[in-house]
CSV table of C-alpha atoms in Angstrom, one decimal:
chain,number,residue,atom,x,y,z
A,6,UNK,CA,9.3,1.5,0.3
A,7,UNK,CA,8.0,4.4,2.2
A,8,UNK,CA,8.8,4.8,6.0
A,9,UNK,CA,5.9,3.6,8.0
A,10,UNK,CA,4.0,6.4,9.2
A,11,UNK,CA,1.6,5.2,11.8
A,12,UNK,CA,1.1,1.7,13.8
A,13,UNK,CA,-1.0,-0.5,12.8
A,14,UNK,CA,-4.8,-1.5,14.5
A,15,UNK,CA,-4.4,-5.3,15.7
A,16,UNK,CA,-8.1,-5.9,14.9
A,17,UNK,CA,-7.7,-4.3,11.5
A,18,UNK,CA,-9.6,-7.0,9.3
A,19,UNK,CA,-12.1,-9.8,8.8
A,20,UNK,CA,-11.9,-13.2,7.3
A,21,UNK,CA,-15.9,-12.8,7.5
A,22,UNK,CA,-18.5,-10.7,5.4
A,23,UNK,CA,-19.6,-7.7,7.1
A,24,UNK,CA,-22.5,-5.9,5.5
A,25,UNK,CA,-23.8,-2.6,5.3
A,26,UNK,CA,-22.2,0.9,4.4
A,27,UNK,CA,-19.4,2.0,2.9
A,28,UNK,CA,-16.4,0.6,4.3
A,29,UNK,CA,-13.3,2.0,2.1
A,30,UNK,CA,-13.7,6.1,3.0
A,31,UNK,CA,-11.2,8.6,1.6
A,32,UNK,CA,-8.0,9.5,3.6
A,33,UNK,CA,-8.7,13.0,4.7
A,34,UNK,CA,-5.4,13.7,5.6
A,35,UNK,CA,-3.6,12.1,2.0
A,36,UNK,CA,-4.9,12.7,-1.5
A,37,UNK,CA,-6.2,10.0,-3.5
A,38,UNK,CA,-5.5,7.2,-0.4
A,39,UNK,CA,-8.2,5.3,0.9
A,40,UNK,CA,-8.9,3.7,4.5
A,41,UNK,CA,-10.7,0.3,4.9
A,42,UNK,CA,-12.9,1.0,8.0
A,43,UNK,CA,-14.9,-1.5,9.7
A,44,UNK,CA,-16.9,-1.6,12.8
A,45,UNK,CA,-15.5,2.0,13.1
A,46,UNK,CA,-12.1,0.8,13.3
A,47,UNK,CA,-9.4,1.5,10.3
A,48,UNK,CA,-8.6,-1.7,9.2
A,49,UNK,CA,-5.8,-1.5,6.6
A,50,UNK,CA,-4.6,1.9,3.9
A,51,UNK,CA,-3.7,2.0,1.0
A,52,UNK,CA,-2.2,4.6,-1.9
A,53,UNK,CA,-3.1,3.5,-5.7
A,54,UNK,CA,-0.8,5.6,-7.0
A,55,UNK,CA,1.9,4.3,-4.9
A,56,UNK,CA,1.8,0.7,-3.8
A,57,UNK,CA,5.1,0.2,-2.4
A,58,UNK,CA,3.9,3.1,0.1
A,59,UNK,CA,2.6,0.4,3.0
A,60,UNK,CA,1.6,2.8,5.7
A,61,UNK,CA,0.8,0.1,8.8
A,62,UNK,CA,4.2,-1.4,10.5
A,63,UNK,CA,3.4,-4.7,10.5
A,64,UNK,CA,2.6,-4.4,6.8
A,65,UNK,CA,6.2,-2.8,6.3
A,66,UNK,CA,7.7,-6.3,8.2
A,67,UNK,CA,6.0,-9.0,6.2
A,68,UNK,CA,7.0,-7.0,3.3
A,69,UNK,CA,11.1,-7.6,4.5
A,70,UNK,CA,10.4,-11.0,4.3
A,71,UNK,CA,9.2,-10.7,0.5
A,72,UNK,CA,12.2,-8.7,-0.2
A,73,UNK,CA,14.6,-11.0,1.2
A,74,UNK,CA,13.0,-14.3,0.4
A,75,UNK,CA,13.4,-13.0,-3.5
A,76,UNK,CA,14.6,-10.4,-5.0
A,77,UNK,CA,12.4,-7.4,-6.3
A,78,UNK,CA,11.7,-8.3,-10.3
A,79,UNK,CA,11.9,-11.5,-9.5
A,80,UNK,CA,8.7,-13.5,-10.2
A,81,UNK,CA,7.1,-15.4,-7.3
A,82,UNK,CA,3.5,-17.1,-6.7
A,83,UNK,CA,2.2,-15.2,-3.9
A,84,UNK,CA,-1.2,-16.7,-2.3
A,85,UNK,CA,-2.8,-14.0,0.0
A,86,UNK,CA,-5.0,-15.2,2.8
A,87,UNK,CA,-7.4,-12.1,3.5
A,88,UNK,CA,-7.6,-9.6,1.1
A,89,UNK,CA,-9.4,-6.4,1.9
A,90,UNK,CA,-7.4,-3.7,0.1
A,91,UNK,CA,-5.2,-5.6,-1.4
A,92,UNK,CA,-2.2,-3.4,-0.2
A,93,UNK,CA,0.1,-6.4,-0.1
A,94,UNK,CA,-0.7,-7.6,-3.5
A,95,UNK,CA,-0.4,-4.5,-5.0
A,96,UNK,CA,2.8,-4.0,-3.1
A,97,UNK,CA,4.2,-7.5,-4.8
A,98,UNK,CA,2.9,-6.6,-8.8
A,99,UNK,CA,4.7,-3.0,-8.6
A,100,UNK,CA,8.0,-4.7,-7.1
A,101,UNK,CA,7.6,-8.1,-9.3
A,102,UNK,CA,5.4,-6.9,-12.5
A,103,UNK,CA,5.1,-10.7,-13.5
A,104,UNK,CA,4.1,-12.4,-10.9
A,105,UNK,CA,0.7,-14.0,-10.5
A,106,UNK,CA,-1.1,-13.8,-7.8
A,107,UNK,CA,-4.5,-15.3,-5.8
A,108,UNK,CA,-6.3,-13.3,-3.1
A,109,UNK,CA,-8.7,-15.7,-0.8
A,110,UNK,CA,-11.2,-13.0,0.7
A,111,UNK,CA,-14.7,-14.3,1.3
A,112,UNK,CA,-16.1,-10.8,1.8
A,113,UNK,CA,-17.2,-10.2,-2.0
A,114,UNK,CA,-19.2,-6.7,-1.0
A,115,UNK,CA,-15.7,-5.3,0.2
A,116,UNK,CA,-14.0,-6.9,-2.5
A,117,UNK,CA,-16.6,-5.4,-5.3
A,118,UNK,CA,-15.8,-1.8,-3.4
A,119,UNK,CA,-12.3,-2.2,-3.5
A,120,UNK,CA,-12.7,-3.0,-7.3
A,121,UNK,CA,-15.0,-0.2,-8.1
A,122,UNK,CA,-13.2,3.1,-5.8
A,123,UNK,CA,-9.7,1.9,-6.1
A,124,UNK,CA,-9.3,-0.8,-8.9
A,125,UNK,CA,-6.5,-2.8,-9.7
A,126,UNK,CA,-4.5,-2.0,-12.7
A,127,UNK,CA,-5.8,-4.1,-16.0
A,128,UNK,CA,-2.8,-6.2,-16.1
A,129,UNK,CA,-2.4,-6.6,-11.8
A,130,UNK,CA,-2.2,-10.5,-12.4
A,131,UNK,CA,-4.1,-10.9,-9.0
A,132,UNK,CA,-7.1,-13.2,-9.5
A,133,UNK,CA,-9.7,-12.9,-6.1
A,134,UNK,CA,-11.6,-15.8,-5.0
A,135,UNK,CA,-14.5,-15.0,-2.9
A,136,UNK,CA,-13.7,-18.1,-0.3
A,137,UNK,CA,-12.4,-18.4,3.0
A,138,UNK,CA,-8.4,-19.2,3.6
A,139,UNK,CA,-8.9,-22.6,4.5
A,140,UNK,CA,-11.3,-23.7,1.6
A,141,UNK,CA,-8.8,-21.9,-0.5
A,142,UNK,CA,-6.1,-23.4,0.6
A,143,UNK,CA,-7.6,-27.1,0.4
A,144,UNK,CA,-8.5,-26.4,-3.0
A,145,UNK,CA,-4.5,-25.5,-4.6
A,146,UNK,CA,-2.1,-28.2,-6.0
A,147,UNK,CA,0.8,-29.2,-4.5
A,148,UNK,CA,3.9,-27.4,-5.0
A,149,UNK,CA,2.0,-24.7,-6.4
A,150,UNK,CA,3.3,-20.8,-4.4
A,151,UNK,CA,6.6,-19.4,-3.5
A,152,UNK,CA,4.9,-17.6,-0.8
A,153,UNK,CA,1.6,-17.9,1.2
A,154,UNK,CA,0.7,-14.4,3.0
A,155,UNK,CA,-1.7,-15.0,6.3
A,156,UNK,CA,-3.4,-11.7,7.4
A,157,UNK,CA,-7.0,-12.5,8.1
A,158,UNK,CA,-9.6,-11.7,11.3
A,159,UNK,CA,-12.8,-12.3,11.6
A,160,UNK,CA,-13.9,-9.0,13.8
A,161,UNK,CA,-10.3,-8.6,15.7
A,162,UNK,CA,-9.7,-12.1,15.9
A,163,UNK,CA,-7.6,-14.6,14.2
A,164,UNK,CA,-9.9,-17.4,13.0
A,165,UNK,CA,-9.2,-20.7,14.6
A,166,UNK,CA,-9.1,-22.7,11.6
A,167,UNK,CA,-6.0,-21.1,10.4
A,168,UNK,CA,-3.7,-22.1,12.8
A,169,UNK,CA,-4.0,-25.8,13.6
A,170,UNK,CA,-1.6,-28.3,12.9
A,171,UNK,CA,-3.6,-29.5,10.1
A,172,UNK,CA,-4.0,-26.2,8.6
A,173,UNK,CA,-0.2,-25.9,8.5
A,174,UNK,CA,0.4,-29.0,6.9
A,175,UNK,CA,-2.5,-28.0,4.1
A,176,UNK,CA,0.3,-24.7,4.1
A,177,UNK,CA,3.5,-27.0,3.3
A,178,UNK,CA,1.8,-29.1,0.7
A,179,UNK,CA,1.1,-25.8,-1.3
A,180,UNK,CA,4.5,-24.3,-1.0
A,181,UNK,CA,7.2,-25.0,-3.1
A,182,UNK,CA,10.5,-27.0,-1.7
A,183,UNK,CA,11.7,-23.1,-0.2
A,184,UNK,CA,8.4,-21.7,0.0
A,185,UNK,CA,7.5,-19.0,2.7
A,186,UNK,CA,4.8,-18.5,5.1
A,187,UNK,CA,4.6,-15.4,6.8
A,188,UNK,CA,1.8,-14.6,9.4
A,189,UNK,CA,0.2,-11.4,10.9
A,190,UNK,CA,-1.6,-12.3,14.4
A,191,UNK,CA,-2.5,-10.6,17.5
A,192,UNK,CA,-1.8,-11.2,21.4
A,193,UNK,CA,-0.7,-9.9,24.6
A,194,UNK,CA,1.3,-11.4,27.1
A,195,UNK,CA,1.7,-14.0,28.3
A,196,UNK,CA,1.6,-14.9,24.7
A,197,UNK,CA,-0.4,-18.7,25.1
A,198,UNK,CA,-2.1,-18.5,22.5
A,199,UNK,CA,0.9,-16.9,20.3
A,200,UNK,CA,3.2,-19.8,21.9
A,201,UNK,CA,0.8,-22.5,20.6
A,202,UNK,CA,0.7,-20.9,17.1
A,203,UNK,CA,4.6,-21.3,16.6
A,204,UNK,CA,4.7,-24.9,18.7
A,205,UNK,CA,2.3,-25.6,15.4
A,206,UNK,CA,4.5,-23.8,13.0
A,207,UNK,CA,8.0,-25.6,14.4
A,208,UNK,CA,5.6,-28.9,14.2
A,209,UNK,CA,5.3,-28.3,10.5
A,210,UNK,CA,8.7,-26.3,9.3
A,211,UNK,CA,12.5,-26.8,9.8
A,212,UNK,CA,12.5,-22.7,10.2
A,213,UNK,CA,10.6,-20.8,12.5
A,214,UNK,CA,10.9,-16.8,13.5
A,215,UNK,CA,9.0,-14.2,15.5
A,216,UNK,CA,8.5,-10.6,15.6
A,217,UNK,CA,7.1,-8.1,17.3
A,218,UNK,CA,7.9,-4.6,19.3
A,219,UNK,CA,9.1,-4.8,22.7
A,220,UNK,CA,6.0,-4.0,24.3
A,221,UNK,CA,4.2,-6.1,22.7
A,222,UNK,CA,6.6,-9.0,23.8
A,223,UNK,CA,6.6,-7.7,27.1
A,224,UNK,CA,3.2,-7.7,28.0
A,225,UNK,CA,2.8,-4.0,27.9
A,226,UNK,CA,0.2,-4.4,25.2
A,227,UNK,CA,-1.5,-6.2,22.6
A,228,UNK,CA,0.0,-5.6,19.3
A,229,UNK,CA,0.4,-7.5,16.2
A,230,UNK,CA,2.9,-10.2,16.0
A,231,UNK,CA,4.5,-11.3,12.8
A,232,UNK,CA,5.5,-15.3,12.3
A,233,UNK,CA,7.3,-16.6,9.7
A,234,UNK,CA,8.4,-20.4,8.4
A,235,UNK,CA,9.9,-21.9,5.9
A,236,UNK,CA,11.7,-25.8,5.7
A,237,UNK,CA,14.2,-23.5,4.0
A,238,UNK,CA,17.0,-21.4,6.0
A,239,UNK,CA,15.4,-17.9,6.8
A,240,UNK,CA,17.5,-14.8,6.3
A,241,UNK,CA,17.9,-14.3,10.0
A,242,UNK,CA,20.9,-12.3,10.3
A,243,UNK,CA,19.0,-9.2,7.3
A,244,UNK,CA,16.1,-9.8,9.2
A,245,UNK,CA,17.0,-8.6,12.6
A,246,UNK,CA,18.9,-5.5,11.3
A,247,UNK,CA,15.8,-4.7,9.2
A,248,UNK,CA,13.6,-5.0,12.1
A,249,UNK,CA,15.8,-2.7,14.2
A,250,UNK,CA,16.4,-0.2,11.8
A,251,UNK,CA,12.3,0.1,11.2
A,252,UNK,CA,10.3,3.5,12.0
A,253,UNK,CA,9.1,1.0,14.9
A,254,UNK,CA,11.3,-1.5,15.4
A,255,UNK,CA,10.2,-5.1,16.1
A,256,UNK,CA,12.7,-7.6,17.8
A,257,UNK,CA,13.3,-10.9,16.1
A,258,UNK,CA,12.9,-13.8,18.7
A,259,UNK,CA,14.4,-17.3,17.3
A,260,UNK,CA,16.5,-20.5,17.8
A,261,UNK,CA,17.3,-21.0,21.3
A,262,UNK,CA,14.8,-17.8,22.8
A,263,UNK,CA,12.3,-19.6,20.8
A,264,UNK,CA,13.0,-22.8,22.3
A,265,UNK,CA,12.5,-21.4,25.8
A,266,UNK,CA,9.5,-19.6,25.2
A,267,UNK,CA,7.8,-22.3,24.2
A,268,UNK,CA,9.1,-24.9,26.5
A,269,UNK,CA,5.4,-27.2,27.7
A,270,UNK,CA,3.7,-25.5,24.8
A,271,UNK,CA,1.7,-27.8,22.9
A,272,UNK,CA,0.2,-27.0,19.3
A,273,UNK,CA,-3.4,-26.3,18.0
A,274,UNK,CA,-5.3,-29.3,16.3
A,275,UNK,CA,-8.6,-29.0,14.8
A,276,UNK,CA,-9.9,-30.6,17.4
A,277,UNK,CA,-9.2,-27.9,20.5
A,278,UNK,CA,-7.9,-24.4,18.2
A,279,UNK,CA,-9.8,-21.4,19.5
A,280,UNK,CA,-9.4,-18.0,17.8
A,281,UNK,CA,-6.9,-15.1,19.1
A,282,UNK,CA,-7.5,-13.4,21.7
A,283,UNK,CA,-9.4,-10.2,20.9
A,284,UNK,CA,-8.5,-6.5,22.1
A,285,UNK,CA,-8.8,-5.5,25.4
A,286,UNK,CA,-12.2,-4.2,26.2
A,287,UNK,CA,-12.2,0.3,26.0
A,288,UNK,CA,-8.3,-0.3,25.6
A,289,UNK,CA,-5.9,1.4,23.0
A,290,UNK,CA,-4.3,-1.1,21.5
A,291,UNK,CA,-2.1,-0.4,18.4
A,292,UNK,CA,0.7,-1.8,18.1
């Protein structure tokens, strides 16, 4: 995998349709790599002739945890919740040829324009259903993927549906016995919302980590925060020197600093979730 090479855009992409215009423009500055823009903000990247290229940071981290939670060439169910370029997916079929693959992205224009300027190879084994995460969720059997992938906004916000208690629980049913979640969401301090996310995750899973750059942790500004669960042991030890050895390095907050952080935290239910916070207002706000 590539080095990163730029920070990624906290609200990068939507969980919603958004119509009108192109919205995957060529990347002027890298030959034959496209950007998925929306609402004037660059959204994701990617490189078709190089998938394992993932140019956003955060993209680089949940990638670490697909290396780690099974080898590369190893076949594994992956169930991505957003979809837009498909960078991830791609990323999984070149490191695990075999391995089959469902994209939940209710935005079908984007999805036919991803298809047409920057299609997936013939025999990608990624199937795209044009629903939202938590219909798509409902919908799959039990026991049924190795590893569920949550990376979806609607505008620059997390969708409030997607990280209840319920939701989670939907989550665990669909994963096998060591199956892995891993989430990409956005905050700034002091982190409530973030708190109540993983109160909801350590509800659900015997395993819960968190990651995220310094100043992002620190309140210094809003950035994208990586979450990961699993009622299997998590490779904590690989993950933190991974983290730390990154182009931007994240810190890996778990066990007992996770206990603190979210001492009086209480999770989402269906009944009271509200979506992420969005970005601050004329801010700069990559992460």
């Amino acid at each position: 995998m590539a080095d990163s090479v730029r920070s990624a855009a906290p609200g990068r992409r939507s969980d919603v349709g958004e119509s009108g215009g192109d919205r995957l423009v060529p990347d002027p500055d890298h030959q034959g790599a496209w950007i998925v823009r929306i609402g004037g903000a660059d959204q994701s990247w990617l490189d078709p002739s190089d998938p394992t290229r993932l140019e956003f940071d955060y993209m680089e981290r949940i990638a670490d945890h697909l290396d780690l939670h099974r080898p590369a060439g190893e076949r594994m169910r992956v169930i991505h919740i957003g979809g837009a370029g498909m960078n991830l997916a791609r990323y999984v079929t070149a490191t695990r040829p075999t391995s089959p693959q469902i994209v939940l992205e209710p935005d079908a224009a984007l999805t036919e324009e991803v298809r047409r300027k920057a299609p997936l190879g013939a025999h990608s084994g990624i199937k795209v259903r044009a629903v939202d995460g938590r219909t798509g969720i409902a919908a799959m059997r039990e026991d049924f993927a190795d590893v569920i992938i949550l990376d979806a906004l609607a505008g620059a916000r997390v969708p409030a549906e997607l990280v209840t208690t319920e939701f989670f629980a939907e989550v665990s049913r669909v994963l096998v016995a060591d199956g892995l979640l891993v989430a990409n969401v956005t905050d700034s301090a002091p982190l409530t919302w973030t708190r109540r996310v993983v109160a909801g995750l350590r509800a659900t899973f015997a395993e819960v980590v968190m990651e995220a750059e310094s100043a992002t942790l620190k309140g210094r500004r809003y950035g994208n925060i990586i979450l990961a669960a699993s009622s299997a042991p998590l490779p904590v030890t690989d993950l933190v020197r991974r983290c730390a050895g990154a182009a931007f390095p994240f810190r890996v907050v778990r066990g007992g600093n996770l206990t603190k952080l979210l001492t009086g935290c209480v999770p989402f239910t269906d009944a009271d979730a509200v979506a992420s916070p969005g970005p601050p207002t004329g801010g700069t706000y990559f992460s």
